[in-house]
Each structure stands twice: as structure tokens, then as C-alpha cells.
Amino acid sequence: MAEAHNSEGIQDHGDAQDPAQPILSAGIRTFTFPDDGVPVLRGIDLAFLPGTLTVVLGPSGSGKSTLGRLLAGWLPPGGGGTLHGFLELAGTRLHFGGADHPPGPRINPSAWGRQVGFVPQDPASVLSTVKATVAEELAFGLENAAVGRAAMTAAVEQTAALVGLTELLEHNPVQLSGGQLRRLAIGCAVIAGPRILIMDEPFASLDSAGSARLAGLVRKLVKRGTAVVIFSQVVDAPLLEAGTWLVLAEGSIRAGGTPAELLARPGMLPAGIRYPSGPSGPGQDEAPPTAPLKPHVQPRRQATPAAPALELRELSFSYGAGDRTPRRRIRRRGAAHEPQGTPPPEVLKGISLAVHAGEIVAVTGPNGAGKSTLLRHLNGLLRPTSGQILVGGVEIAGTPAGVVAQRVGLLFQQPRDQLFERTALREVHFGLDQLYSSTEAGERASTALETVGLAGSAHGHPVELPASSQRLLALATVLARNPSVLALDEPTVALDGNGLARLDAAVGAAAEEGAAVVLVTHDLTYARRMAHRVVTLEGGQLLP
Amino acid sequence: MRLNPLTSLALAGATAVITTAAASWPLSLAVAAAALALAVRGGIARRLLPAAAAVLVPLCLSLLIMHGLFFPEGWTVLVQWGPARITVEGLAFALERAAQIAAAVLALLVFSFSVHVPDLVAALSARGVQGRFAFVLASTLTLLPAVTSRVHRIRQAQESRGLVIRPGLLHRATAFRLQAVPLVLSLIEEAGTRAAALEARGFSNTGPRTSYRAVPDSRLQRTLRAVLVLAATAAVAARLWLGRAGT
């Protein structure tokens, strides 16, 4: 590789590049998935110049991820779908479709990937799965390009510093939290110094430190001449720095301009786009699209003074001590890196918390603080090393998770981990017949789908739903069971504006009906808006 | 000293070959005992023993039945039922073969349970073994843990919706029925996405590649590997030559 890393770990692209010449451009007349009559993308013309930041905003289901993967070479026209139009990378134009090009050209994903870095919406899908450490995972692309070890080591260290993974270089990738995994995916995409970087919802699930670092990284890349393209359904604060905003709706570009131009004209952004929840956002003065839905009813502390709906008493946990399965999983894949004989660090240290019926408690904290680990204790998926968990005043130790699930509903951090059925309706219906008669189970499943706005997708395959709908479907599976304790892990991630409004309404309604809600989120503003009480998990301890 | 995975592979391979060629039961028993001792010391005995049993028990039983009962050269008859007779010579031969096979299997199992897969992949690709082959090898060795963790995740999702899994093999097997279809579908779906990611990261490049992981190696280990390969070859040659001279 001729390109050299500079002191900040970002490759310079040399002087050869013409700032007026786009690195990547596309003219998409139509793009249609196989076995699908209707094009998902149509009438899209794009050009990305060196040293620019372009943001493509669109609600869930608008075709963002499809467009992103198409541009990144992850969805090559041909096998992946039928493209009528062209893609042009670094001056080489490939025409697809039309009678005069029957087979069409083929994209070489590897050659494409050298110039185009891509961070998909699900960061876990980037992992090679055979690398034992974060450092090796970062180096995977460089190994394939035969970069020498000294250059590789330097690049790994610099990239880790840029994305905030220095402390985790020797960890096994399977042990990373959701936010840490996203940082790793970004690191893998930028380490080889692509000329254009495409990221799909990169700010989702990043804590504030991670967001600030990513914003800094984007600024640096743009300054060095990289074209950065971000697909988003949330107007995160760093996106305001973009030169161009494009609005994608129903598969085509509806509007374009500077952020100021688009924000000035009301109605330019579709309703599904979420406004910044950060204090510096432009939507702050106006009425936010999703008004605070904190239930007005106060939690029923007086009504049930003796037994909180959920109580944690001195809960401690460490992987490898209390629970069999996580320990096994980690040991097998990363055994050689764990120091022998030292006890595993405690993830949770003596946590006590009481949540009353009708109360919403938000748990916030940085990426990797143990928030998801805490939540998985509430329905018995993980068992504490020491301490007690009481649901409705009854200790759950020794009760199988499947039984605890009658009263505790858990929304997983990754909806894809929660969904396993063939249709959305079957998904919601799973397990309901144990609680209700078959007629009632069917009714409840349909009602839950309606509540989250997915009645129209009842017979669709969960995997094929857009990310926001997957999250809502997972929520429907929880709501249908009418739990007395609702445990939500990062419920806002991947939701667009419409989805967020559905979530808020559903959580508010559940709390008003007397459910105790514990929600884990990295988004402090959302936590303050939704919850009666916000606690912070840091260093394994709960801080008020 | 951390061994290069190729050195441990050469050690295990040469041990298996030499023990087989030597066909001496004291040596076989010594090697098997040494392999077991290594396994215990390395903390892999718990995983190794079931695997060894799965391979060796049926093999040794069939050896005993075949040679113990029907050994043509046997003349010291212990018991006889019609054409089947247990002879001292037959039993000795079967036990000798069993010891030989046990030694070879145990030596190779100790290697495969103790090798650090990323080290092996790095060592192989540093020697010009195709990236694809190294990846397939690594994926094969990590497939079981990956499938296990996927089943675990699906089961957690189902438990969160009321699936009660009682302890016991039968209950688990019944519950697995519910996880099998989602497992296969999700593995297929994931394989598609993973392929795109691997391609984009240059995995199918045909040119040279490098390795980030530094695998320990030394002149001593290189010499040792050469000596081991020579010794194994010599053992086989000697065995063939002796065999021919004997007849």
C-alpha cells in the first residue's frame, strides 16, 4: 500500500484527487429487489465530493439502508437486485440494466471496498467472527491488503484511539456492548483510509462520549478530503454541520439543501424524522414532534406501600461466577487472553432499587457500564452472584425464566435477538396461548400489532421489516403479554419519529395501567423526558 | 515457553506416526499416559476425555471383537463357541492395537484441544496457506461455539416469552425442537450479510496477505520441527524396511 498514515492515523489521499470531481456518484432510475414488483428506490441522483459531509435523512422504511448498501457495494446489482442506472466510483462509471447491457457489469466488492468504507446499521454484521481480539478484528482488512506488521500495529493503535477502543484492544469482540460494537464497526471501516465513508445510523446506541468522538472523527476525515455520507432518521446534533442534507422518502429524494435551508421551511422534513434530543438541537424551541408522555398519574407508592412491583436487593454479578452460560461462551472463544487465576471483575456491585407500580425508572450510563446485564436479571435470564430480585414481593431465585416471564416483559437491546418466528403475527403469538385461551391469545396478538402500528405487516417476515419496525414488533411481543414489570433495553435506538411516538404512547399507557417500567438508555434527555426517576449505572453501582 | 502451533502440530503428528510405526505396547501406553498427563496439566482433560471416549470406545470394542474372537494365528484357546474362540494371542494383538490407536488419538486430541485457533490461522497464512482455507479451518473450529451461542440467544428470547425449560436432557431436547428452525434460518440469513462484509474487507483478495498476530517462533522450534518430521519419516521407512526384511 502506497498510502502512508499520518500522525493522526488517517490516511492522506495524496494530491491526485480533484476536489470538483465526485468520488462516488449514482444515477438510480429504479432499483428493485428480486421477487419484488415495486422498485424500492427510484429517481435518485447523487454525487459525493471529496471533503464534504452529506446527510441523507429519511424515516424508517424510506430505503436508506438499501441505498447505503447499494452505494457501498454490499448489495451488488445483479444478485442483490435489479438496478437501472449507473454507479460511478473514482471516475469509472458502471451502467446497469437496459436492453443493451443484458448481463450488466459486476461490482468487485473488494476493489469497491478499498475506496468505500461502510458501517452498516447492525454493527455486528461487520465482524469476521474468527478474530480473537478487537485489535485483530481492526487489522483484518489490512491483513487482506498485505500491509506490513509495523504499519498495521500503528494503524490499529491510532484507529483505536480515534474511535475510543484503546482500552478494549485485547478484548474478544463477542464481549463488547452494543455501543462498543458500533465503535469497532466504524474503526474497521476507517482503518484502511477509504476515500468515501458511508455510515448507516452511526450515532444510534453511542453514549455522549462516543457521539462526540465520532463527530470529531467525521470532522477530521472531511478536513482530510474524505467524502462522508451519513444515513439517519434522527437529526443528531453533529449532523447540523453537514454541507448538504438530502431527504429520502418512499425511495426517492424529496428535497435537498443546507441544514439551515431545510430547517427553515416547515414541512420539508417528513414526520417520521426525529429531532435532536440534545440540548443544542434546533427543534428545542418548537414543540417537539413527540410531546413528553410521562404519565400524569403518580406512581402508586401509597396504594401498595408494602411491596414494590420490582425490588433489587444488594444485587451483584460477575460473568464467570454466577451464571454458567455467559462464562462458557466467553471462555471458549477468548480463553488464551484471560489471565489465569484472577477472579472475573464484578459487572454489578451491590445494586438496590425499588420500582413501584405505575412508576417509570430510567437507568442511564456509558456504553459498557452493564446496563443490559442488569436488565437481564429482572426476568431471570441472568442470575445474580449474590443478592435478591423480588417481583411483586416474591423472590425469583429458583423460578425458571419462562415462569418469571409471565410477570416481567423484557425488550432486548437487539430486536434481532428477540425475533425468531416466520411472520410478525406468529412472533407476537408465541407463548401467548400459555397465558390465555386461544381466542384471546389471537385477539391479544392482533391488538398488540395494532398498538405498534404493524397491523399491515402481520404476515410479513420479521427479518424483512425495517429496523424501526423490528423494534416495534419486539415491543408488541412484550406488550401482548401484559406484564406487570416492563424492562426495556435501549428502546429508542433504531426508532424513527413515528416509532418513537408509538413507543412513548405504549409505555405511558402501560404505566398508567399500573405496570412498573425500567428502561435502560444511553440517551439522558429521553430518560429525563420519559421517566419519573433517573438513575445512573457507573462502575457497577447505581448513582441517584 | 509458548509453542508455535506448527511446533505443537509437528509434535503431535510425529508422536502419532512414530507410535504407530513402532507398534510397541509399552511405548504406546507411555505416550497415552503422557498425553493424558499433559491434558490434565493444561486443564483440558474435562473436554478431552469425552471426545477421546467417543472415538476410542467403539474402536477398541470392535478391535476386541474382531481380533479377540477371530484371530487366525491364535492357538492358546481360552474359550470357544463354534468358530468363535478367544485366544491369548488374539487378545494380546487387540490390546496392542488398541493401545497404539489410543496413543495416536490422544496425542492428536491434546493438540486440537490446546491449540489457540487464531495462532494456528496466523501461522498458516504466514506460510502462504490461502486465506480462504485458513478461514474455513478457523470457522470450522469456531462453528460449534457460534451455533451454541446462537441457540442460547434464541432460547433466551423464547424464555422471555414464557418458554419454560426444565432441567434434564429430555426437556432440553424437546425445547431444542422449537429452536431448530429459527436457528437454521438465522444462520443462513447471517451468512449472507457476513459474506458481503467479508468481501468488502478484501477477504477474497488473491494476492499476498500479512498477519497482525505475531506467532512466537524461534530457531530452536524450527529445528525441532525439522527433526520431528525427519524422525517420523525415518520411523515409517524403518517400519516398511523391517516389514519387508521380515517376510
Short mmCIF file of N, CA and C in Angstrom, two decimals, chain B residues 31-106:
data_model
loop_
_atom_site.label_atom_id
_atom_site.label_comp_id
_atom_site.label_asym_id
_atom_site.label_seq_id
_atom_site.Cartn_x
_atom_site.Cartn_y
_atom_site.Cartn_z
N VAL B 31 3.06 -43.17 25.84
CA VAL B 31 2.61 -41.99 25.10
C VAL B 31 1.21 -41.60 25.53
N ALA B 32 0.31 -42.60 25.64
CA ALA B 32 -1.06 -42.30 26.05
C ALA B 32 -1.07 -41.67 27.43
N ALA B 33 -0.25 -42.23 28.34
CA ALA B 33 -0.20 -41.69 29.70
C ALA B 33 0.34 -40.26 29.67
N ALA B 34 1.38 -40.04 28.87
CA ALA B 34 1.95 -38.69 28.78
C ALA B 34 0.92 -37.71 28.24
N ALA B 35 0.16 -38.14 27.22
CA ALA B 35 -0.85 -37.25 26.64
C ALA B 35 -1.90 -36.90 27.68
N LEU B 36 -2.32 -37.91 28.45
CA LEU B 36 -3.32 -37.64 29.49
C LEU B 36 -2.76 -36.70 30.54
N ALA B 37 -1.50 -36.90 30.91
CA ALA B 37 -0.88 -36.03 31.92
C ALA B 37 -0.84 -34.60 31.41
N LEU B 38 -0.47 -34.43 30.13
CA LEU B 38 -0.44 -33.09 29.53
C LEU B 38 -1.83 -32.46 29.57
N ALA B 39 -2.83 -33.28 29.25
CA ALA B 39 -4.20 -32.76 29.21
C ALA B 39 -4.62 -32.29 30.60
N VAL B 40 -4.29 -33.07 31.61
CA VAL B 40 -4.65 -32.69 32.98
C VAL B 40 -3.93 -31.41 33.36
N ARG B 41 -2.64 -31.35 33.03
CA ARG B 41 -1.85 -30.16 33.38
C ARG B 41 -2.36 -28.93 32.65
N GLY B 42 -2.76 -29.11 31.40
CA GLY B 42 -3.23 -27.98 30.62
C GLY B 42 -4.68 -27.60 30.90
N GLY B 43 -5.33 -28.38 31.77
CA GLY B 43 -6.71 -28.05 32.14
C GLY B 43 -7.73 -28.35 31.05
N ILE B 44 -7.37 -29.26 30.12
CA ILE B 44 -8.31 -29.56 29.04
C ILE B 44 -8.87 -30.97 29.18
N ALA B 45 -8.50 -31.65 30.28
CA ALA B 45 -8.88 -33.06 30.42
C ALA B 45 -10.40 -33.23 30.37
N ARG B 46 -11.11 -32.27 30.99
CA ARG B 46 -12.56 -32.37 31.05
C ARG B 46 -13.22 -32.39 29.68
N ARG B 47 -12.67 -31.60 28.77
CA ARG B 47 -13.26 -31.56 27.43
C ARG B 47 -12.71 -32.69 26.58
N LEU B 48 -11.44 -33.06 26.87
CA LEU B 48 -10.78 -34.05 26.04
C LEU B 48 -11.31 -35.47 26.28
N LEU B 49 -11.55 -35.79 27.54
CA LEU B 49 -11.92 -37.17 27.85
C LEU B 49 -13.21 -37.62 27.14
N PRO B 50 -14.28 -36.82 27.18
CA PRO B 50 -15.49 -37.28 26.46
C PRO B 50 -15.22 -37.49 24.96
N ALA B 51 -14.45 -36.57 24.36
CA ALA B 51 -14.16 -36.70 22.93
C ALA B 51 -13.35 -37.96 22.67
N ALA B 52 -12.33 -38.20 23.54
CA ALA B 52 -11.49 -39.38 23.38
C ALA B 52 -12.33 -40.64 23.53
N ALA B 53 -13.23 -40.61 24.51
CA ALA B 53 -14.08 -41.79 24.73
C ALA B 53 -14.95 -42.05 23.52
N ALA B 54 -15.51 -40.97 22.96
CA ALA B 54 -16.40 -41.13 21.80
C ALA B 54 -15.68 -41.78 20.64
N VAL B 55 -14.37 -41.46 20.49
CA VAL B 55 -13.62 -42.05 19.38
C VAL B 55 -13.14 -43.46 19.73
N LEU B 56 -12.59 -43.59 20.96
CA LEU B 56 -11.83 -44.80 21.28
C LEU B 56 -12.70 -45.99 21.71
N VAL B 57 -13.79 -45.70 22.45
CA VAL B 57 -14.56 -46.83 22.99
C VAL B 57 -15.10 -47.72 21.86
N PRO B 58 -15.80 -47.16 20.86
CA PRO B 58 -16.29 -48.05 19.78
C PRO B 58 -15.14 -48.71 19.02
N LEU B 59 -14.06 -47.96 18.81
CA LEU B 59 -12.92 -48.53 18.06
C LEU B 59 -12.32 -49.71 18.80
N CYS B 60 -12.06 -49.53 20.09
CA CYS B 60 -11.41 -50.58 20.86
C CYS B 60 -12.34 -51.79 20.99
N LEU B 61 -13.64 -51.54 21.17
CA LEU B 61 -14.58 -52.65 21.27
C LEU B 61 -14.57 -53.47 19.98
N SER B 62 -14.56 -52.78 18.84
CA SER B 62 -14.59 -53.54 17.59
C SER B 62 -13.28 -54.30 17.41
N LEU B 63 -12.16 -53.71 17.86
CA LEU B 63 -10.88 -54.42 17.78
C LEU B 63 -10.92 -55.69 18.61
N LEU B 64 -11.46 -55.55 19.83
CA LEU B 64 -11.52 -56.71 20.73
C LEU B 64 -12.38 -57.80 20.12
N ILE B 65 -13.52 -57.40 19.54
CA ILE B 65 -14.42 -58.39 18.97
C ILE B 65 -13.76 -59.07 17.77
N MET B 66 -13.19 -58.24 16.89
CA MET B 66 -12.59 -58.79 15.67
C MET B 66 -11.41 -59.71 15.98
N HIS B 67 -10.42 -59.15 16.71
CA HIS B 67 -9.19 -59.91 16.89
C HIS B 67 -9.28 -60.87 18.07
N GLY B 68 -9.99 -60.43 19.12
CA GLY B 68 -10.12 -61.31 20.28
C GLY B 68 -10.82 -62.60 19.91
N LEU B 69 -11.87 -62.50 19.07
CA LEU B 69 -12.66 -63.69 18.75
C LEU B 69 -12.15 -64.44 17.52
N PHE B 70 -11.69 -63.68 16.54
CA PHE B 70 -11.33 -64.35 15.27
C PHE B 70 -9.89 -64.06 14.91
N PHE B 71 -8.93 -64.55 15.67
CA PHE B 71 -7.53 -64.29 15.35
C PHE B 71 -6.96 -65.59 14.82
N PRO B 72 -6.69 -65.67 13.52
CA PRO B 72 -6.33 -66.96 12.93
C PRO B 72 -5.08 -67.58 13.54
N GLU B 73 -4.08 -66.72 13.90
CA GLU B 73 -2.84 -67.30 14.39
C GLU B 73 -2.90 -67.75 15.85
N GLY B 74 -4.02 -67.41 16.50
CA GLY B 74 -4.08 -67.73 17.93
C GLY B 74 -4.20 -69.23 18.17
N TRP B 75 -3.42 -69.77 19.11
CA TRP B 75 -3.55 -71.20 19.40
C TRP B 75 -3.76 -71.48 20.88
N THR B 76 -3.51 -70.49 21.77
CA THR B 76 -3.81 -70.71 23.17
C THR B 76 -5.26 -70.35 23.40
N VAL B 77 -6.17 -71.31 23.28
CA VAL B 77 -7.60 -71.02 23.34
C VAL B 77 -8.05 -70.93 24.78
N LEU B 78 -8.74 -69.82 25.09
CA LEU B 78 -9.30 -69.66 26.44
C LEU B 78 -10.74 -70.17 26.48
N VAL B 79 -11.55 -69.70 25.56
CA VAL B 79 -12.95 -70.12 25.47
C VAL B 79 -13.26 -70.34 24.01
N GLN B 80 -14.20 -71.22 23.74
CA GLN B 80 -14.56 -71.44 22.34
C GLN B 80 -16.04 -71.70 22.19
N TRP B 81 -16.69 -70.94 21.21
CA TRP B 81 -18.08 -71.23 20.83
C TRP B 81 -18.09 -71.44 19.34
N GLY B 82 -18.11 -72.61 18.89
CA GLY B 82 -18.13 -72.87 17.45
C GLY B 82 -16.90 -72.27 16.79
N PRO B 83 -17.13 -71.45 15.75
CA PRO B 83 -15.97 -70.88 15.06
C PRO B 83 -15.31 -69.76 15.87
N ALA B 84 -16.07 -69.16 16.80
CA ALA B 84 -15.51 -68.07 17.57
C ALA B 84 -14.76 -68.62 18.76
N ARG B 85 -13.49 -68.14 18.92
CA ARG B 85 -12.75 -68.60 20.09
C ARG B 85 -11.89 -67.45 20.57
N ILE B 86 -11.81 -67.35 21.85
CA ILE B 86 -10.96 -66.30 22.42
C ILE B 86 -9.60 -66.91 22.66
N THR B 87 -8.59 -66.28 22.03
CA THR B 87 -7.24 -66.81 22.21
C THR B 87 -6.39 -65.76 22.89
N VAL B 88 -5.37 -66.19 23.59
CA VAL B 88 -4.44 -65.27 24.26
C VAL B 88 -3.79 -64.37 23.24
N GLU B 89 -3.37 -64.97 22.11
CA GLU B 89 -2.68 -64.18 21.09
C GLU B 89 -3.61 -63.10 20.51
N GLY B 90 -4.85 -63.52 20.26
CA GLY B 90 -5.83 -62.57 19.71
C GLY B 90 -6.05 -61.41 20.65
N LEU B 91 -6.24 -61.72 21.94
CA LEU B 91 -6.44 -60.66 22.93
C LEU B 91 -5.24 -59.74 22.99
N ALA B 92 -4.04 -60.32 23.01
CA ALA B 92 -2.83 -59.52 23.09
C ALA B 92 -2.73 -58.58 21.88
N PHE B 93 -3.04 -59.16 20.72
CA PHE B 93 -2.95 -58.35 19.50
C PHE B 93 -3.95 -57.19 19.55
N ALA B 94 -5.20 -57.50 19.98
CA ALA B 94 -6.23 -56.47 20.05
C ALA B 94 -5.82 -55.39 21.03
N LEU B 95 -5.31 -55.80 22.19
CA LEU B 95 -4.92 -54.80 23.19
C LEU B 95 -3.77 -53.94 22.69
N GLU B 96 -2.84 -54.58 21.99
CA GLU B 96 -1.69 -53.84 21.47
C GLU B 96 -2.16 -52.79 20.47
N ARG B 97 -3.04 -53.24 19.54
CA ARG B 97 -3.57 -52.29 18.56
C ARG B 97 -4.34 -51.16 19.24
N ALA B 98 -5.14 -51.53 20.26
CA ALA B 98 -5.95 -50.53 20.96
C ALA B 98 -5.04 -49.48 21.61
N ALA B 99 -3.94 -49.96 22.23
CA ALA B 99 -3.02 -49.04 22.89
C ALA B 99 -2.40 -48.10 21.87
N GLN B 100 -2.04 -48.69 20.71
CA GLN B 100 -1.41 -47.91 19.64
C GLN B 100 -2.35 -46.80 19.17
N ILE B 101 -3.61 -47.19 18.91
CA ILE B 101 -4.57 -46.20 18.41
C ILE B 101 -4.87 -45.16 19.48
N ALA B 102 -5.00 -45.63 20.73
CA ALA B 102 -5.29 -44.69 21.80
C ALA B 102 -4.19 -43.65 21.90
N ALA B 103 -2.93 -44.09 21.78
CA ALA B 103 -1.82 -43.15 21.89
C ALA B 103 -1.91 -42.10 20.78
N ALA B 104 -2.13 -42.56 19.55
CA ALA B 104 -2.17 -41.62 18.42
C ALA B 104 -3.34 -40.66 18.57
N VAL B 105 -4.52 -41.20 18.91
CA VAL B 105 -5.72 -40.35 19.03
C VAL B 105 -5.54 -39.33 20.15
N LEU B 106 -5.02 -39.80 21.29
CA LEU B 106 -4.86 -38.88 22.41
C LEU B 106 -3.86 -37.77 22.07
#
